[in-house]
Short mmCIF file of C-alpha atoms in Angstrom, two decimals:
data_model
loop_
_atom_site.label_atom_id
_atom_site.label_comp_id
_atom_site.label_asym_id
_atom_site.label_seq_id
_atom_site.Cartn_x
_atom_site.Cartn_y
_atom_site.Cartn_z
CA MET A 173 125.14 121.20 69.32
CA LYS A 174 124.04 117.68 68.46
CA TYR A 175 124.42 116.37 72.01
CA LYS A 176 123.96 117.88 75.44
CA PHE A 177 126.25 115.31 77.07
CA VAL A 178 129.39 113.71 75.65
CA LEU A 179 130.91 110.85 77.64
CA PHE A 180 134.57 109.98 77.13
CA ASP A 181 136.54 106.88 77.92
CA LEU A 182 140.05 107.68 79.20
CA ASP A 183 142.71 105.11 78.27
CA GLY A 184 143.07 104.88 74.50
CA THR A 185 140.64 107.76 73.93
CA ILE A 186 142.01 110.78 75.80
CA THR A 187 145.43 109.41 76.75
CA ASP A 188 147.86 106.89 75.29
CA PRO A 189 148.64 104.89 78.45
CA PHE A 190 150.79 102.15 76.89
CA GLU A 191 153.98 102.60 78.91
CA GLY A 192 152.32 103.12 82.28
CA ILE A 193 149.89 100.22 82.01
CA THR A 194 152.35 97.70 80.57
CA ASN A 195 155.05 98.62 83.10
CA SER A 196 152.51 98.22 85.92
CA ILE A 197 151.44 94.80 84.62
CA ILE A 198 155.05 93.64 84.29
CA TYR A 199 155.66 94.74 87.88
CA ALA A 200 152.60 92.79 89.08
CA LEU A 201 153.49 89.64 87.13
CA LYS A 202 156.99 89.60 88.64
CA LYS A 203 155.37 89.24 92.06
CA PHE A 204 154.10 85.86 90.83
CA GLY A 205 157.43 84.83 89.32
CA ILE A 206 156.33 85.63 85.77
CA GLU A 207 158.87 87.49 83.63
CA GLU A 208 157.08 89.15 80.72
CA THR A 209 159.35 90.91 78.24
CA ASP A 210 156.98 91.52 75.33
CA LYS A 211 154.94 94.61 76.14
CA ASN A 212 152.86 94.20 73.00
CA LYS A 213 151.34 91.04 74.51
CA LEU A 214 149.88 93.25 77.22
CA VAL A 215 147.95 95.62 74.94
CA PRO A 216 144.66 93.70 75.54
CA PHE A 217 144.87 94.81 79.18
CA ILE A 218 144.20 98.40 78.10
CA GLY A 219 140.48 99.00 78.51
CA PRO A 220 138.79 96.04 80.25
CA PRO A 221 138.74 95.53 84.03
CA LEU A 222 142.16 94.30 85.16
CA VAL A 223 140.80 91.44 87.25
CA ASP A 224 139.22 89.96 84.14
CA SER A 225 142.39 90.39 82.09
CA PHE A 226 144.72 88.74 84.61
CA ALA A 227 142.33 85.79 84.71
CA LYS A 228 141.88 85.61 80.92
CA TYR A 229 145.48 86.04 79.77
CA TYR A 230 147.45 84.46 82.63
CA GLY A 231 144.97 81.99 84.08
CA PHE A 232 144.87 83.62 87.52
CA SER A 233 142.19 82.57 89.98
CA HIS A 234 139.91 85.36 91.14
CA GLY A 235 141.88 85.70 94.36
CA CYS A 236 145.22 85.86 92.57
CA ALA A 237 143.81 88.32 90.05
CA LEU A 238 142.71 90.62 92.88
CA ALA A 239 146.18 90.37 94.40
CA ALA A 240 147.73 91.14 91.01
CA VAL A 241 145.61 94.28 90.71
CA GLY A 242 146.89 95.35 94.12
CA TYR A 243 150.50 94.93 92.97
CA TYR A 244 149.67 96.70 89.70
CA ARG A 245 148.44 99.70 91.67
CA GLU A 246 151.63 99.80 93.76
CA TYR A 247 153.60 100.70 90.64
CA TYR A 248 150.84 102.62 88.89
CA ALA A 249 150.07 104.97 91.80
CA ASP A 250 153.68 106.10 92.06
CA LYS A 251 155.00 105.99 88.48
CA GLY A 252 152.72 104.39 85.94
CA ILE A 253 149.93 106.94 86.15
CA PHE A 254 152.17 109.60 84.59
CA GLU A 255 153.79 107.31 81.99
CA CYS A 256 151.30 108.36 79.34
CA MET A 257 150.51 111.24 76.99
CA LEU A 258 147.47 113.08 75.69
CA TYR A 259 146.49 112.37 72.11
CA ASP A 260 147.17 115.33 69.84
CA GLY A 261 144.22 117.72 69.72
CA ILE A 262 142.15 116.01 72.44
CA ALA A 263 142.64 118.71 75.09
CA GLU A 264 141.56 121.37 72.60
CA LEU A 265 138.48 119.34 71.68
CA LEU A 266 137.49 118.94 75.32
CA ARG A 267 137.82 122.68 75.88
CA GLU A 268 135.82 123.52 72.75
CA LEU A 269 133.03 121.17 73.75
CA LYS A 270 132.79 122.75 77.18
CA GLU A 271 132.88 126.27 75.77
CA SER A 272 130.06 125.39 73.37
CA GLY A 273 127.85 124.41 76.30
CA VAL A 274 128.22 120.63 76.17
CA LYS A 275 128.47 118.75 79.46
CA VAL A 276 131.62 116.65 79.10
CA ILE A 277 131.70 113.58 81.32
CA MET A 278 134.40 110.99 81.82
CA ALA A 279 133.32 107.35 82.10
CA THR A 280 136.36 105.14 82.61
CA SER A 281 137.08 101.69 83.99
CA LYS A 282 140.15 103.19 85.64
CA PRO A 283 139.60 103.87 89.34
CA GLU A 284 138.04 107.30 89.76
CA PHE A 285 140.80 108.49 92.09
CA PHE A 286 143.47 107.89 89.43
CA ALA A 287 141.36 109.45 86.66
CA GLU A 288 140.88 112.64 88.68
CA LYS A 289 144.58 112.81 89.57
CA LEU A 290 145.64 112.38 85.95
CA MET A 291 143.29 115.03 84.60
CA LYS A 292 144.54 117.50 87.23
CA HIS A 293 148.11 116.67 86.19
CA TYR A 294 147.30 117.65 82.60
CA GLU A 295 145.26 120.65 83.79
CA ILE A 296 142.13 119.60 81.91
CA ASP A 297 140.04 118.48 84.88
CA GLY A 298 138.06 121.72 84.51
CA CYS A 299 136.75 120.52 81.14
CA PHE A 300 134.62 117.87 82.82
CA ALA A 301 131.24 118.30 84.43
CA ALA A 302 131.93 114.96 86.13
CA ILE A 303 134.83 112.50 86.24
CA CYS A 304 133.41 109.04 86.84
CA GLY A 305 135.33 105.81 87.14
CA ALA A 306 135.55 102.40 88.71
CA THR A 307 135.77 101.81 92.43
CA MET A 308 138.98 100.60 94.07
CA ASN A 309 137.14 97.68 95.66
CA GLU A 310 136.03 96.22 92.28
CA LYS A 311 132.34 96.86 93.05
CA ARG A 312 131.95 99.02 89.94
CA THR A 313 134.23 97.98 87.08
CA ASN A 314 132.18 96.98 84.02
CA LYS A 315 131.77 99.80 81.50
CA ASP A 316 127.96 99.71 81.50
CA GLU A 317 128.03 100.09 85.30
CA VAL A 318 130.42 103.05 85.04
CA ILE A 319 128.32 104.71 82.33
CA ALA A 320 125.12 104.24 84.35
CA TYR A 321 126.84 105.79 87.37
CA ALA A 322 128.08 108.70 85.23
CA LEU A 323 124.61 109.40 83.85
CA GLU A 324 123.14 109.39 87.34
CA LYS A 325 125.88 111.63 88.72
CA ALA A 326 125.44 114.13 85.87
CA GLY A 327 121.66 114.14 86.22
CA VAL A 328 120.99 112.85 82.71
CA GLU A 329 117.32 112.04 82.13
CA ASN A 330 117.23 111.24 78.42
CA PRO A 331 119.93 108.96 76.90
CA ASP A 332 119.09 110.44 73.48
CA ASP A 333 120.88 113.59 74.65
CA CYS A 334 124.12 111.62 75.10
CA ILE A 335 126.87 110.00 73.10
CA MET A 336 129.71 107.78 74.37
CA VAL A 337 133.22 107.98 72.90
CA GLY A 338 135.65 105.11 73.36
CA ASP A 339 138.24 102.89 71.69
CA ARG A 340 137.03 99.44 72.76
CA LYS A 341 133.95 97.31 72.22
CA PHE A 342 133.19 97.65 75.94
CA ASP A 343 132.49 101.36 75.44
CA VAL A 344 130.16 100.74 72.52
CA ASP A 345 128.38 97.81 74.18
CA GLY A 346 127.95 99.77 77.41
CA ALA A 347 126.42 102.69 75.54
CA LYS A 348 124.02 100.41 73.69
CA LYS A 349 122.90 98.79 76.93
CA LEU A 350 121.89 102.21 78.22
CA GLY A 351 120.19 103.34 75.01
CA MET A 352 122.93 105.77 73.94
CA LYS A 353 124.64 106.52 70.66
CA SER A 354 128.39 105.92 70.45
CA VAL A 355 131.57 106.78 68.59
CA GLY A 356 134.19 104.08 68.24
CA VAL A 357 137.65 105.61 67.79
CA THR A 358 140.30 103.58 65.99
CA TYR A 359 143.35 105.60 67.07
CA GLY A 360 143.37 103.87 70.48
CA TYR A 361 143.81 100.22 71.46
CA GLY A 362 140.79 98.50 69.98
CA SER A 363 141.39 97.22 66.47
CA ARG A 364 139.28 98.55 63.62
CA GLU A 365 137.82 95.04 63.31
CA GLU A 366 136.78 95.10 66.97
CA ILE A 367 135.21 98.53 66.59
CA GLU A 368 133.34 97.62 63.40
CA LYS A 369 131.99 94.38 64.90
CA SER A 370 130.63 96.27 67.89
CA CYS A 371 128.60 98.47 65.48
CA PRO A 372 128.93 101.96 66.99
CA THR A 373 126.79 104.79 65.65
CA PHE A 374 129.92 106.45 64.23
CA ILE A 375 133.58 105.55 63.69
CA ALA A 376 136.38 108.12 63.98
CA ASP A 377 139.92 107.40 62.81
CA SER A 378 141.38 110.56 64.34
CA VAL A 379 140.66 113.30 66.84
CA ASP A 380 139.86 115.60 63.91
CA GLN A 381 137.19 113.18 62.66
CA LEU A 382 135.86 112.88 66.20
CA LYS A 383 135.51 116.68 66.35
CA GLN A 384 133.53 116.67 63.09
CA ILE A 385 131.13 114.07 64.48
CA LEU A 386 130.59 115.82 67.81
CA MET A 387 130.56 119.43 66.63
#
């Protein structure tokens, strides 16, 4: 195998979380008297830390953004978490990587508790040597922080042994910061332009192409 460790983003890379995330955001915005009917406007929320997105796209103060994340999680914890689906072929790829001896690690900006719960729901939690995510208290949210935590938790000593897979520039930039190679996937929620500008080591337009790169 080319890599001993393969790190995966979650939203937009393993799962298509559109319905769950947008419904959770709409629920949170209603708490502030904001009626948002266009779910497509909320696509930029998929990937980055939610606190940053509420501030950027709706002008919330830091305090209001934190409150909005709390409301978001009220809906997400009960319903939104399961309003998603696995991308075709991704579960099979994860299993093949594990069976070939690769250590598969999740590095997501989603809170770790939710990531673990979701992978158990889809019965693919056993594919991962470690499931690493953000903290609920916003202490660890940026992708480079999550990746660094994942590498430490998995006992990685040499970043050359690793590659990060994700659909947003944050995944690619985080990998670069830690001296890792990366694959930018275009089937998720980052545009091809965004992926190309971030200059990943590889670009994959489908799960099949991703498999060819990794295996």
